[in-house]
Coordinates of C-alpha atoms in Angstrom, one line a residue:
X1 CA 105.6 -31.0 68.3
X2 CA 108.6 -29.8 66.6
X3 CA 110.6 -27.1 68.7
X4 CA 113.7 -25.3 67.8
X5 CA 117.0 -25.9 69.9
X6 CA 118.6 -23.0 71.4
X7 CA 122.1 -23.5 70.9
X8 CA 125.5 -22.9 73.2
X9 CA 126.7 -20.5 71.1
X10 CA 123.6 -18.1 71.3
X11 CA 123.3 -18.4 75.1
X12 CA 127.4 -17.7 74.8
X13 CA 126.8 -14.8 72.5
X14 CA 123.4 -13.4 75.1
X15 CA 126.1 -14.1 78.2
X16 CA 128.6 -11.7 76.4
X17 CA 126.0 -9.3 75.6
X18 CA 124.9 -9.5 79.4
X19 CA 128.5 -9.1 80.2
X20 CA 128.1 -5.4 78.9
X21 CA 125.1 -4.1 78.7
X22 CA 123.9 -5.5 82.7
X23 CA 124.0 -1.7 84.6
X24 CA 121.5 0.4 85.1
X25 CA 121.8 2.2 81.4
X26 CA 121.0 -0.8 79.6
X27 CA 117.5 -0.5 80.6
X28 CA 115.1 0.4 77.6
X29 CA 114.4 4.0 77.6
X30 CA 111.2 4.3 79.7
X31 CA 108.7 7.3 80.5
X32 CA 108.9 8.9 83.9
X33 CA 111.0 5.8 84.9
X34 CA 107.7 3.4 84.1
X35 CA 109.1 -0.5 84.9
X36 CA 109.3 -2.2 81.4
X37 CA 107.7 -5.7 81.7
X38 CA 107.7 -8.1 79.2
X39 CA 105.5 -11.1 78.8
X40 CA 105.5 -14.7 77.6
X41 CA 102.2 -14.9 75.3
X42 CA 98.4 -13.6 75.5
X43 CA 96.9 -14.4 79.0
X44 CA 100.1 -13.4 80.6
X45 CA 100.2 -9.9 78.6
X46 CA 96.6 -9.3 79.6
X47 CA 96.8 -10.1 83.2
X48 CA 100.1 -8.0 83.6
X49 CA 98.5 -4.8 81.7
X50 CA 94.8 -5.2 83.1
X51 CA 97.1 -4.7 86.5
X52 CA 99.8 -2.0 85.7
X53 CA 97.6 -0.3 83.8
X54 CA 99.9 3.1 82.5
X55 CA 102.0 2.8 84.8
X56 CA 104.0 0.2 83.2
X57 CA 105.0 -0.5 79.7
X58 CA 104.2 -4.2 79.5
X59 CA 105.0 -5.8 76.2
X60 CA 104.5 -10.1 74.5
X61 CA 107.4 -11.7 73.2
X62 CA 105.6 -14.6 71.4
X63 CA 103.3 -13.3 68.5
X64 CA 99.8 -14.7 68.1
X65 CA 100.3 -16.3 65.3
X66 CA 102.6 -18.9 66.5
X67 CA 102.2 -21.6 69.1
X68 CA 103.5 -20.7 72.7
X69 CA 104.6 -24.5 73.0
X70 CA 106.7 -24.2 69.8
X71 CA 108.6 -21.4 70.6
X72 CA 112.1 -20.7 72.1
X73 CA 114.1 -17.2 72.5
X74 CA 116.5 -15.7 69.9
X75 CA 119.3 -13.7 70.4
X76 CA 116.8 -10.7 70.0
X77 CA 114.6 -12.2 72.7
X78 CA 117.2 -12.6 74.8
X79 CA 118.2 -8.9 74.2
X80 CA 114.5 -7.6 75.3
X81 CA 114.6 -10.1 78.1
X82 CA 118.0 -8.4 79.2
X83 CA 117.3 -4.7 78.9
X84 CA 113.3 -5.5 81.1
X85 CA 112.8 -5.2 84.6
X86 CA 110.8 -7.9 84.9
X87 CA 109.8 -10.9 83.0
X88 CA 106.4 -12.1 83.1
X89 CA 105.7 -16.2 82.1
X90 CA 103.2 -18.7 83.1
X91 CA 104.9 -21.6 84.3
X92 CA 107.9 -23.7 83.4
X93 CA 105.7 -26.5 82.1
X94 CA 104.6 -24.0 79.3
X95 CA 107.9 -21.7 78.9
X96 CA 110.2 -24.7 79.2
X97 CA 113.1 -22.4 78.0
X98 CA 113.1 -20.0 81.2
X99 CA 115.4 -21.9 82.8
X100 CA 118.2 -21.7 80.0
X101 CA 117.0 -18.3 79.4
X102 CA 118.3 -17.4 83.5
X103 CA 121.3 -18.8 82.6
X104 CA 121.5 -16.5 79.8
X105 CA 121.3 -13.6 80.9
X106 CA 122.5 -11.3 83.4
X107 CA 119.6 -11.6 85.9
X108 CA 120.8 -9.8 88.6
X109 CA 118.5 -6.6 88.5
X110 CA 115.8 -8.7 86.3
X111 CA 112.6 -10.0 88.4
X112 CA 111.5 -13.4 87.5
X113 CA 107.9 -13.6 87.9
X114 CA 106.0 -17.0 87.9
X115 CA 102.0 -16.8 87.8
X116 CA 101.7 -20.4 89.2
X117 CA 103.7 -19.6 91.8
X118 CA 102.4 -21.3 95.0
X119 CA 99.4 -22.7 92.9
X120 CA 98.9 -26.9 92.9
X121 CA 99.6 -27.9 89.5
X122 CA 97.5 -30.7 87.8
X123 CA 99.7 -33.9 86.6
X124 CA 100.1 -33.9 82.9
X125 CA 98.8 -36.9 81.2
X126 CA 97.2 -37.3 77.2
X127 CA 95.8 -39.9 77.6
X128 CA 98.2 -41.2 74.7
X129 CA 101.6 -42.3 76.1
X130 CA 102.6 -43.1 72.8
X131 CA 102.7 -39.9 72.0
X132 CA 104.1 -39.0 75.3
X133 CA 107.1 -41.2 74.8
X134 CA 107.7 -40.1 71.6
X135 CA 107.6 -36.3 72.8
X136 CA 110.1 -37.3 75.5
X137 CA 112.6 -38.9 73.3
X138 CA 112.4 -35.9 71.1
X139 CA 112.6 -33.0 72.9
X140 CA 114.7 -34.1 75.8
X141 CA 112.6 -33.1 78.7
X142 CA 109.0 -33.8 79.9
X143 CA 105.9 -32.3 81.1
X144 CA 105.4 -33.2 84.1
X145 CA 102.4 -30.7 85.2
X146 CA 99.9 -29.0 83.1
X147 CA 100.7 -25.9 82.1
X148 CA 97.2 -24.1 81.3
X149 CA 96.3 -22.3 84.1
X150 CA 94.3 -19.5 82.6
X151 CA 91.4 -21.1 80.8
X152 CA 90.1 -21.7 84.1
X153 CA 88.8 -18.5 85.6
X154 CA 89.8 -19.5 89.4
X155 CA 93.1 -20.0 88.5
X156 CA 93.2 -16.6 86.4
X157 CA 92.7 -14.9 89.5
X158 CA 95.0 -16.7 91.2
X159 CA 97.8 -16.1 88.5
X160 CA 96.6 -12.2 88.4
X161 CA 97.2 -11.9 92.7
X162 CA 100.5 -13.7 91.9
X163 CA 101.3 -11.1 89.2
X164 CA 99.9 -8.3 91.2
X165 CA 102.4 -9.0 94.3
X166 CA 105.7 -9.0 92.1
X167 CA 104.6 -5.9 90.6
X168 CA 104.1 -4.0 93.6
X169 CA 107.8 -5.1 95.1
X170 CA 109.2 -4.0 91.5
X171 CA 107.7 -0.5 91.2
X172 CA 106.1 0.0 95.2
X173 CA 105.3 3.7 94.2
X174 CA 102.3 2.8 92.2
X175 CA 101.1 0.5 95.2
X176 CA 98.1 1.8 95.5
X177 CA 97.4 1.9 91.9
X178 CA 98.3 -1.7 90.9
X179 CA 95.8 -2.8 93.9
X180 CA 93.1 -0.9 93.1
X181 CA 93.1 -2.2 88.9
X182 CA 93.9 -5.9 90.9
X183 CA 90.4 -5.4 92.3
X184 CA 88.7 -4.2 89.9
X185 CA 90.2 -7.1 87.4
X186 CA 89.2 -9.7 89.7
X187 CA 85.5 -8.5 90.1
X188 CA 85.2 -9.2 86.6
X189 CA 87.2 -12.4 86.9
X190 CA 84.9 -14.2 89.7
X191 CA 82.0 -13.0 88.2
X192 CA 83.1 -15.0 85.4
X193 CA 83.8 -17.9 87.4
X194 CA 80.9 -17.6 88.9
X195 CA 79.1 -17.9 85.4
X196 CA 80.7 -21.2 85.0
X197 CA 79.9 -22.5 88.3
X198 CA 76.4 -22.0 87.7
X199 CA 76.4 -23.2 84.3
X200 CA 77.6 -26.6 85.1
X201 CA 76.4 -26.9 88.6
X202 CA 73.0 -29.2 86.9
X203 CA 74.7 -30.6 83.7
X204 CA 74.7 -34.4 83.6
X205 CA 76.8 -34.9 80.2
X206 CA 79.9 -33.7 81.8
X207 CA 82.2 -35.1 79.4
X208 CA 84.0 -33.3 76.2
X209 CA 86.5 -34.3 74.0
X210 CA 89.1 -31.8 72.6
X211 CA 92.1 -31.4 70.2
X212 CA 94.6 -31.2 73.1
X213 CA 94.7 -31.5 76.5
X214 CA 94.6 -27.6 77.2
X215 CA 91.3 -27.5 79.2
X216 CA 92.4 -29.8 82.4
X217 CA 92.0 -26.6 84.8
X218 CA 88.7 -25.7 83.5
X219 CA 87.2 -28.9 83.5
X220 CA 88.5 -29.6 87.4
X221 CA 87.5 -26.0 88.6
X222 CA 83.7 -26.2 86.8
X223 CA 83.0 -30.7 87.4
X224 CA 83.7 -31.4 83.9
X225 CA 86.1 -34.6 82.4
X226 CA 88.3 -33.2 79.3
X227 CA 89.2 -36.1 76.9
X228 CA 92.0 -35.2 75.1
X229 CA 92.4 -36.6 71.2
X230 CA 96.4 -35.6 71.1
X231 CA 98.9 -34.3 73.7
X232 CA 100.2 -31.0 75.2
X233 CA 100.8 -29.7 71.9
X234 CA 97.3 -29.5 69.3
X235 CA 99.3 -30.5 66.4
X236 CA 100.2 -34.0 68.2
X237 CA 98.5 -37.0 66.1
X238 CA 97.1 -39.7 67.7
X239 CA 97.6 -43.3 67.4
X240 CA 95.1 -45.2 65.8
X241 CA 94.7 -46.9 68.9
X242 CA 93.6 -43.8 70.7
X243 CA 91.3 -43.0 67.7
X244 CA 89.8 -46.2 68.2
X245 CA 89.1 -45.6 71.9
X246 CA 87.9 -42.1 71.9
X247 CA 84.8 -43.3 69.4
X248 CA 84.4 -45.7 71.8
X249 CA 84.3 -43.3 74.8
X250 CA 82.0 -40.5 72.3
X251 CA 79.7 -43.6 71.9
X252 CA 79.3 -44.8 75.5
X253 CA 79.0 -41.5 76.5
X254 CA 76.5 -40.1 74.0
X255 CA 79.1 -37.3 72.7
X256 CA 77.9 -35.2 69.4
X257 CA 80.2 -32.6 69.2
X258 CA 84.4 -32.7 69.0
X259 CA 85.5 -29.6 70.1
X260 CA 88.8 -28.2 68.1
X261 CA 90.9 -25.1 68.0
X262 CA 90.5 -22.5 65.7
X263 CA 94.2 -21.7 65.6
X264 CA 95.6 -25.1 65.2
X265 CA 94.6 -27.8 62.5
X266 CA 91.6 -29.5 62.9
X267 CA 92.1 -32.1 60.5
X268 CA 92.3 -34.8 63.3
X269 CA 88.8 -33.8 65.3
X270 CA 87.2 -33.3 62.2
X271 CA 87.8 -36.8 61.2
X272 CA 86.8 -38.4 64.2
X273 CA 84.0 -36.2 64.5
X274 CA 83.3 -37.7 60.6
X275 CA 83.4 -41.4 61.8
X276 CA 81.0 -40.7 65.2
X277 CA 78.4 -38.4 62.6
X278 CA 79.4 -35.8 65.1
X279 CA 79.5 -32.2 64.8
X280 CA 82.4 -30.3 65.4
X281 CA 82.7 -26.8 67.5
X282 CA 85.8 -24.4 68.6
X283 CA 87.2 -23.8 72.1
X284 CA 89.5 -20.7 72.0
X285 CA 92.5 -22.1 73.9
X286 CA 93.3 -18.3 73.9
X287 CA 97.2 -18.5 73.6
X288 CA 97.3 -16.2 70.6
X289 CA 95.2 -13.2 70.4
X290 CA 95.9 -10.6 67.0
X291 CA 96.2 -7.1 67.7
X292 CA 93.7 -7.0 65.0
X293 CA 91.4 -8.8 67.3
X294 CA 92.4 -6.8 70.3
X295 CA 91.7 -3.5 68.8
X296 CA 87.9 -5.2 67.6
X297 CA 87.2 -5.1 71.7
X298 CA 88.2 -9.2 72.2
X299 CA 89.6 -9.8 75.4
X300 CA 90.1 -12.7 78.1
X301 CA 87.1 -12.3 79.3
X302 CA 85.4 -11.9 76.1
X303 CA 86.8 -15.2 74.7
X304 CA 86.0 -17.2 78.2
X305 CA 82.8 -16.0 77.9
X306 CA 82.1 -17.1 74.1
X307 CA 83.6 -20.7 75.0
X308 CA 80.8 -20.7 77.9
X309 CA 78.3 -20.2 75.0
X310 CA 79.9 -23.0 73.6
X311 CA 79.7 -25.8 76.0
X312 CA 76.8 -24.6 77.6
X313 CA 75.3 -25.4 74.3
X314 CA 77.1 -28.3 73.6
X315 CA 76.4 -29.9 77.2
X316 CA 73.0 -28.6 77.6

């Protein structure tokens, strides 16, 4: 995983730019004094807008088409950041640059808002500690917990309360409003999870093996054992030692499919999936959703409920 460094002299530059533009009329314009939110990447843009609804102009800073765990603010980030009421992000584990990013900016009238907040984290582990080391040595700071809270739907709703709270403290005159689209989100969301309960409730194959270890959450909220092929990050490689023990695993374990991301290569699964005369099968990890996609209907719960189709296939 390859990440870019932000440098002292941009946070210097975003402090001097703080320095001037932190009062009340560097906000962005907004309409009838809507709070402007802005949000890390796809799940956390959803969430925030399925709650504030018009009543806040929510916006993403990382674009679809590049991987959250990759990216780190620019100047112009940190700009957006500055002039925003509130910043939205998932966890620290994920966003890894929040921290420099508070020390960036002027933060004084800007709401940090954490959707894990309060919520047990999962320990972080690949499977590969190869790679692990490597990635430490790198990139000069670990993952400790998993960061993919949202691809399971129980801890979605717990993210979207979280959310839901910090909004109402930033803007309380739309109280009533943000609880009532909270509500109605959540319906949706645990009758989702309620779909995956009962999919899974009878399934004895309860193993899968995926690109990355992205599906932790999902696979401790539903029974299920995710077996990662590479790291945090999809475009990790395995060692040939951890090649050699997943087809050991996929044997053991009867395992025909190799489930890969449609976003990310999937030259890796598709050759182990090659050696095992496996099939091979996508899991949308949904941290990138196109507005071209968005504006075809796809959602959260749209995606969560094709990659049920998919293991409920796969398993079944």
């Amino acid at each position: 995983m390859k990440k870019q460094i932000v440098t002292a002299s941009l946070f210097i530059t975003s402090i001097l730019f703080a320095g001037c533009q932190a009062t009340n009329d560097s906000k962005e314009p907004t309409n009838e004094k809507k709070p402007t939110i802005v949000t890390t990447f796809y799940p956390m843009y959803e969430f925030t807008k399925e709650v504030a609804g018009d009543d806040a102009n929510i916006s993403m800073l990382i674009p679809a088409s590049v991987e959250p765990h990759d990216w780190e603010p620019t100047a112009k980030d940190l700009e957006k950041i500055q002039r925003s009421d509130a910043l939205v992000f998932n966890n620290e584990n994920m966003e890894t640059w929040v921290e420099e990013v508070k020390n960036a900016v002027d933060s004084k009238d800007l709401h940090m808002i954490d959707a894990s907040n309060g919520i047990k984290l999962l320990p972080f582990s690949s499977g590969n500690h190869e790679a692990e080391e490597h990635e430490e040595e790198e990139h000069e700071h670990t993952h400790e917990f998993d960061p993919h809270l949202w691809l399971s739907p129980k801890m979605a709703i717990k993210e979207v309360r979280n959310i839901a709270e910090k909004l109402i403290e930033i803007d309380p005159a739309h109280k009533n409003d943000y609880l009532k689209n909270k509500q109605n989100y959540i319906k949706k969301l645990e009758n989702l999870d309620k779909d995956y309960t009962i999919a899974f409730e009878k399934v004895s194959n309860k193993e899968i093996i995926t690109q990355h270890a992205a599906f932790g959450y999902l696979a401790d909220s539903y029974g299920l054992k995710q077996v990662p092929i590479a790291g945090l990050s999809p475009e990790n490689e395995p060692s040939a030692k951890k090649l050699k023990e997943l087809k050991v695993f996929a044997k053991k374990h009867s395992i025909q499919t190799i489930f890969f991301e449609e976003n990310a290569s999937s030259k890796v699964a598709k050759t182990l999936a090659n050696e095992l005369h496996a099939k091979t099968a996508v899991l949308n990890t949904l941290e990138g959703l196109s507005e071209e996609e968005q504006e075809k209907g796809e959602d959260y719960i749209k995606i969560m409920e094709k990659n049920l189709d998919v293991l409920k296939e796969v398993l079944n």
